[in-house]
PDB file of C-alpha atoms in Angstrom:
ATOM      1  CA  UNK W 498       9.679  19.081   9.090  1.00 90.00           C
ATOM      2  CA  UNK W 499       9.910  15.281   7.916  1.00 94.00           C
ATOM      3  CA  UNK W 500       6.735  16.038   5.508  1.00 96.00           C
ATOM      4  CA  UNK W 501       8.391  18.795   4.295  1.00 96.00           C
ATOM      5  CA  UNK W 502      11.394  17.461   3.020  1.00 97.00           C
ATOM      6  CA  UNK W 503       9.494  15.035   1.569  1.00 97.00           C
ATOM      7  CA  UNK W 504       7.041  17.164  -0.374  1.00 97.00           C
ATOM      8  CA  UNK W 505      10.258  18.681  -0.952  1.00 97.00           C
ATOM      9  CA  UNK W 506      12.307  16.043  -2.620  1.00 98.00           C
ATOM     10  CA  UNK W 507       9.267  14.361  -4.275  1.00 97.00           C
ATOM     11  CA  UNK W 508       8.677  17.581  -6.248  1.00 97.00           C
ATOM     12  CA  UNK W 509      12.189  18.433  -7.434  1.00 98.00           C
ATOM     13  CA  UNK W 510      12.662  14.604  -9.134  1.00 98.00           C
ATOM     14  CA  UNK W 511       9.296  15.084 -10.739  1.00 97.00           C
ATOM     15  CA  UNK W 512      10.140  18.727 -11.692  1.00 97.00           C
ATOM     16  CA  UNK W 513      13.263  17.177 -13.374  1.00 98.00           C
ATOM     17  CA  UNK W 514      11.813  14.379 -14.994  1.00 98.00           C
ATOM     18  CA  UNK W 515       8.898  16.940 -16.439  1.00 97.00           C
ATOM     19  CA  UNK W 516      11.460  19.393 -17.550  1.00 97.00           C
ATOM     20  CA  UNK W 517      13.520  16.495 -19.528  1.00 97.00           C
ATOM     21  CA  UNK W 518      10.529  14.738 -20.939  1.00 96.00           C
ATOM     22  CA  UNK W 519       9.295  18.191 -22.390  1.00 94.00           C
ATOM     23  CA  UNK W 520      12.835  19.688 -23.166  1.00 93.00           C
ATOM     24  CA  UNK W 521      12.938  16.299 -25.612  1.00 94.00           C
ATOM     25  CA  UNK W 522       9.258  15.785 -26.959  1.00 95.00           C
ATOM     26  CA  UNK W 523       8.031  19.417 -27.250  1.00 93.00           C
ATOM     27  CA  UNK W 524      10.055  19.912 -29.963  1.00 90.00           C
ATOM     28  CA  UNK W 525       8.162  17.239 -32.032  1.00 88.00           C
ATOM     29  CA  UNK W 526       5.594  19.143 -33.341  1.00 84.00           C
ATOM     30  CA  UNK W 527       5.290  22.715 -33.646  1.00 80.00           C
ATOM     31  CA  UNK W 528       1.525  23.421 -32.657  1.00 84.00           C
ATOM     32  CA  UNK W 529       1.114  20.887 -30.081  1.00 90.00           C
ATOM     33  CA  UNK W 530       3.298  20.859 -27.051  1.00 94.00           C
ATOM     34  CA  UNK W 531       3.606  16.827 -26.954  1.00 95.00           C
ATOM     35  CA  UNK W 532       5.588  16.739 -23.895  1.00 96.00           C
ATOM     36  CA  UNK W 533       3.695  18.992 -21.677  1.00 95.00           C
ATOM     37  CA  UNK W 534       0.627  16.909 -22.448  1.00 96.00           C
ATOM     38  CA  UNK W 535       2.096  13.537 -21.800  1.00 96.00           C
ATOM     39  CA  UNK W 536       3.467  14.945 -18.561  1.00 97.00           C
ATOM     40  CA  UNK W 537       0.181  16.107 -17.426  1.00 97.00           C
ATOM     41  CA  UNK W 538      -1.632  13.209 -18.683  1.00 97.00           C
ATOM     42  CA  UNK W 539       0.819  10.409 -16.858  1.00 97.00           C
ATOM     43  CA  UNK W 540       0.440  12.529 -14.112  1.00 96.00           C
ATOM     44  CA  UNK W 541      -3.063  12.133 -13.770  1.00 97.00           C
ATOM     45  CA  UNK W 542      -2.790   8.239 -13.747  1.00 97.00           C
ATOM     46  CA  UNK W 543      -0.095   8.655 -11.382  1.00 96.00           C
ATOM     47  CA  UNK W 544      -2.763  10.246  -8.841  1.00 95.00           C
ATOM     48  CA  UNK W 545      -5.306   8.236  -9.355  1.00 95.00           C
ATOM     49  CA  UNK W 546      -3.674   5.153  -8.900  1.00 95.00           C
ATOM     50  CA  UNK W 547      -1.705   6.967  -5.433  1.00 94.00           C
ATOM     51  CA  UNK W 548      -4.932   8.535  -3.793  1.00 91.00           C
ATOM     52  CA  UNK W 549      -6.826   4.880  -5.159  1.00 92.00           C
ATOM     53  CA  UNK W 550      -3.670   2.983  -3.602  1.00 91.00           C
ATOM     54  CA  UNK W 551      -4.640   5.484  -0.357  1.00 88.00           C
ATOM     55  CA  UNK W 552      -8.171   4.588  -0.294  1.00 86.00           C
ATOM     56  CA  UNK W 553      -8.334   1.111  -0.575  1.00 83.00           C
ATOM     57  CA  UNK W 554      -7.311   0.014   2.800  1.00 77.00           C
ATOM     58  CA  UNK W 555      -4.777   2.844   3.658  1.00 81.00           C
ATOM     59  CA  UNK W 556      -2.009   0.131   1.033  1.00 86.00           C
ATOM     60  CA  UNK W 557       0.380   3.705   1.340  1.00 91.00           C
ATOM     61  CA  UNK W 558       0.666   5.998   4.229  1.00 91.00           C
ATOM     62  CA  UNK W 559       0.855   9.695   4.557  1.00 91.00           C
ATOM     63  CA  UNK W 560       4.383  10.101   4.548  1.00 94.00           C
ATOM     64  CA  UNK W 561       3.998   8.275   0.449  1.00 95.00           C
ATOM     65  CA  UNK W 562       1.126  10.184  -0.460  1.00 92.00           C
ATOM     66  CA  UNK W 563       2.932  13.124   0.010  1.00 94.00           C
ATOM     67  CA  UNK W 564       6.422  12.529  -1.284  1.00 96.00           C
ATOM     68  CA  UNK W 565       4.716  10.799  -4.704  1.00 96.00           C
ATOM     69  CA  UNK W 566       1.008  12.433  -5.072  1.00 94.00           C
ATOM     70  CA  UNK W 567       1.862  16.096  -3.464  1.00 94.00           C
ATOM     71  CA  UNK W 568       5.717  16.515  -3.880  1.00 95.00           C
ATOM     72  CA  UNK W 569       6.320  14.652  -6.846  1.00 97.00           C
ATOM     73  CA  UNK W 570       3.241  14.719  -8.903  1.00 95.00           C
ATOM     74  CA  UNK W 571       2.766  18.359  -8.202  1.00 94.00           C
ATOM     75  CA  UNK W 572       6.465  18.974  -9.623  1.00 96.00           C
ATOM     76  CA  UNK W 573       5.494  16.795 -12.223  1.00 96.00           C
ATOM     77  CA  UNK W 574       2.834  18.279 -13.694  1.00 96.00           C
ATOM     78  CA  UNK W 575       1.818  21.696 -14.804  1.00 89.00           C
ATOM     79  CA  UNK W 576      -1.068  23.701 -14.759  1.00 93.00           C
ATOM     80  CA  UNK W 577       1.016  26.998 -15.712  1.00 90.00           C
ATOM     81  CA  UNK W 578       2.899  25.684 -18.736  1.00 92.00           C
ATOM     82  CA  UNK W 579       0.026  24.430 -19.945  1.00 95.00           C
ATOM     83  CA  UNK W 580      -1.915  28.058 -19.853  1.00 95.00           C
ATOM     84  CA  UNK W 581       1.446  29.339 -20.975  1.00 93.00           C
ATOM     85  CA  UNK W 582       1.235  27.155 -23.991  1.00 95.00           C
ATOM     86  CA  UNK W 583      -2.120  27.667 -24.851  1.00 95.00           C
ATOM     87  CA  UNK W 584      -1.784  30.864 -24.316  1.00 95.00           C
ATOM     88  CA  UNK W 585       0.724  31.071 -27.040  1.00 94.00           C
ATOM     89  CA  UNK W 586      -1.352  28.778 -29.324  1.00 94.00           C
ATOM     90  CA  UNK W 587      -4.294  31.665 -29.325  1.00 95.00           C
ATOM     91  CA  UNK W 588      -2.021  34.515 -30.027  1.00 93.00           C
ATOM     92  CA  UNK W 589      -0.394  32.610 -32.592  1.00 93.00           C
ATOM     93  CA  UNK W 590      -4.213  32.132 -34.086  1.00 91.00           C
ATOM     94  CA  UNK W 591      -4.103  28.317 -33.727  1.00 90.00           C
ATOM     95  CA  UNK W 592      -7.321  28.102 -32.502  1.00 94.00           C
ATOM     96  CA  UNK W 593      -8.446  24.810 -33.453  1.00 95.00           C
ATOM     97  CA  UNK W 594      -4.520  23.452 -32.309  1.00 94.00           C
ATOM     98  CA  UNK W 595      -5.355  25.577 -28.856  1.00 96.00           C
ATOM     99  CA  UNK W 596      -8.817  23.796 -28.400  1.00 96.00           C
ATOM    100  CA  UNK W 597      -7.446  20.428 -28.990  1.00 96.00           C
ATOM    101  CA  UNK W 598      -4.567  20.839 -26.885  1.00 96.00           C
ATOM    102  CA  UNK W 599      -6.779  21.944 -24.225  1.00 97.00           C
ATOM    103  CA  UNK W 600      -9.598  20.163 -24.983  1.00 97.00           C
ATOM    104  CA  UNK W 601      -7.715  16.686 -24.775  1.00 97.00           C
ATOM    105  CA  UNK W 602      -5.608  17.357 -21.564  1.00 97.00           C
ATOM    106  CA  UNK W 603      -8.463  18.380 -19.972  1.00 97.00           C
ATOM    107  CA  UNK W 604     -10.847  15.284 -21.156  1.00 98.00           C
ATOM    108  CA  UNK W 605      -7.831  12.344 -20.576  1.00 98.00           C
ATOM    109  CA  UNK W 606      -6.703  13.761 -17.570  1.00 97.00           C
ATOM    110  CA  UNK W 607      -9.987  13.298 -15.770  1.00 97.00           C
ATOM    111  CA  UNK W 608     -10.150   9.660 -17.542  1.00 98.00           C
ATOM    112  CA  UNK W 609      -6.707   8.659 -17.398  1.00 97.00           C
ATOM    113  CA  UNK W 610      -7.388   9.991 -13.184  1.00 96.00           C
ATOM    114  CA  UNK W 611     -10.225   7.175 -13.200  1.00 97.00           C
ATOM    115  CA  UNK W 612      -8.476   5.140 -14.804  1.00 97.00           C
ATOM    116  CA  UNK W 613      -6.040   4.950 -11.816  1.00 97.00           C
ATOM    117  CA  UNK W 614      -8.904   4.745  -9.262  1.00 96.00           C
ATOM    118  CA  UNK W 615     -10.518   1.783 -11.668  1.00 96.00           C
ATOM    119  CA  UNK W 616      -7.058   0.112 -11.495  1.00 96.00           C
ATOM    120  CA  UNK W 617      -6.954   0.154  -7.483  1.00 94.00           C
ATOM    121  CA  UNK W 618     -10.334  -0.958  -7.008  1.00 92.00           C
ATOM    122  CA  UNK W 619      -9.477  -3.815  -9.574  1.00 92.00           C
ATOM    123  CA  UNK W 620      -6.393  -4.418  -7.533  1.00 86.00           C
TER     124      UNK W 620
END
């Protein structure tokens, strides 16, 4: 029940924080949803510095890993939204604003995720 409530709590402060951060920057620019990406992207180095923090000689427990890498960076970030959103970039025919938008998240999240790991092992 303990891991629960953390997963829990974890993922309703990120879920906040995500829906203020794009509530504010999303608004920036019309074909590009600025905070969505930002959100995913921080999110990313967020999990790779947690599960790198969990490798490297167990420096967080279980109980951490799942109130900051499961709870809150799975409230944090958003797979849906940002299918939503590029959803809406096609049918709008912004192709080439659709490919970047998914094209970059994709590409930085898996760098800004070793990023993280690099940072640990530096650590």
């Amino acid at each position: 029940m303990k891991q629960i409530l953390l997963v829990f709590l974890g993922g309703g402060l990120g879920s906040i924080l995500r829906y203020l951060i794009s509530k504010n920057l999303n608004a920036y620019y019309s074909n590009f949803y600025l905070g969505t990406f930002l959100v995913n992207i921080i999110g990313c180095l967020i999990i790779g510095i947690l599960i790198g923090l969990s490798l490297k000689n167990n420096y967080i427990s279980e109980n951490q890993t799942l109130l900051l890498a499961t709870g809150f960076c799975g409230g944090f970030t958003t797979f849906s939204t940002f299918a939503l959103e590029s959803n809406i970039l096609f049918k709008e025919s912004s192709l080439l604003q659709m490919s970047l938008y998914m094209g970059m998240s994709v590409a930085i999240g898996i760098l800004a995720i070793s990023l993280g790991l690099w940072i640990c092992r530096m650590l």
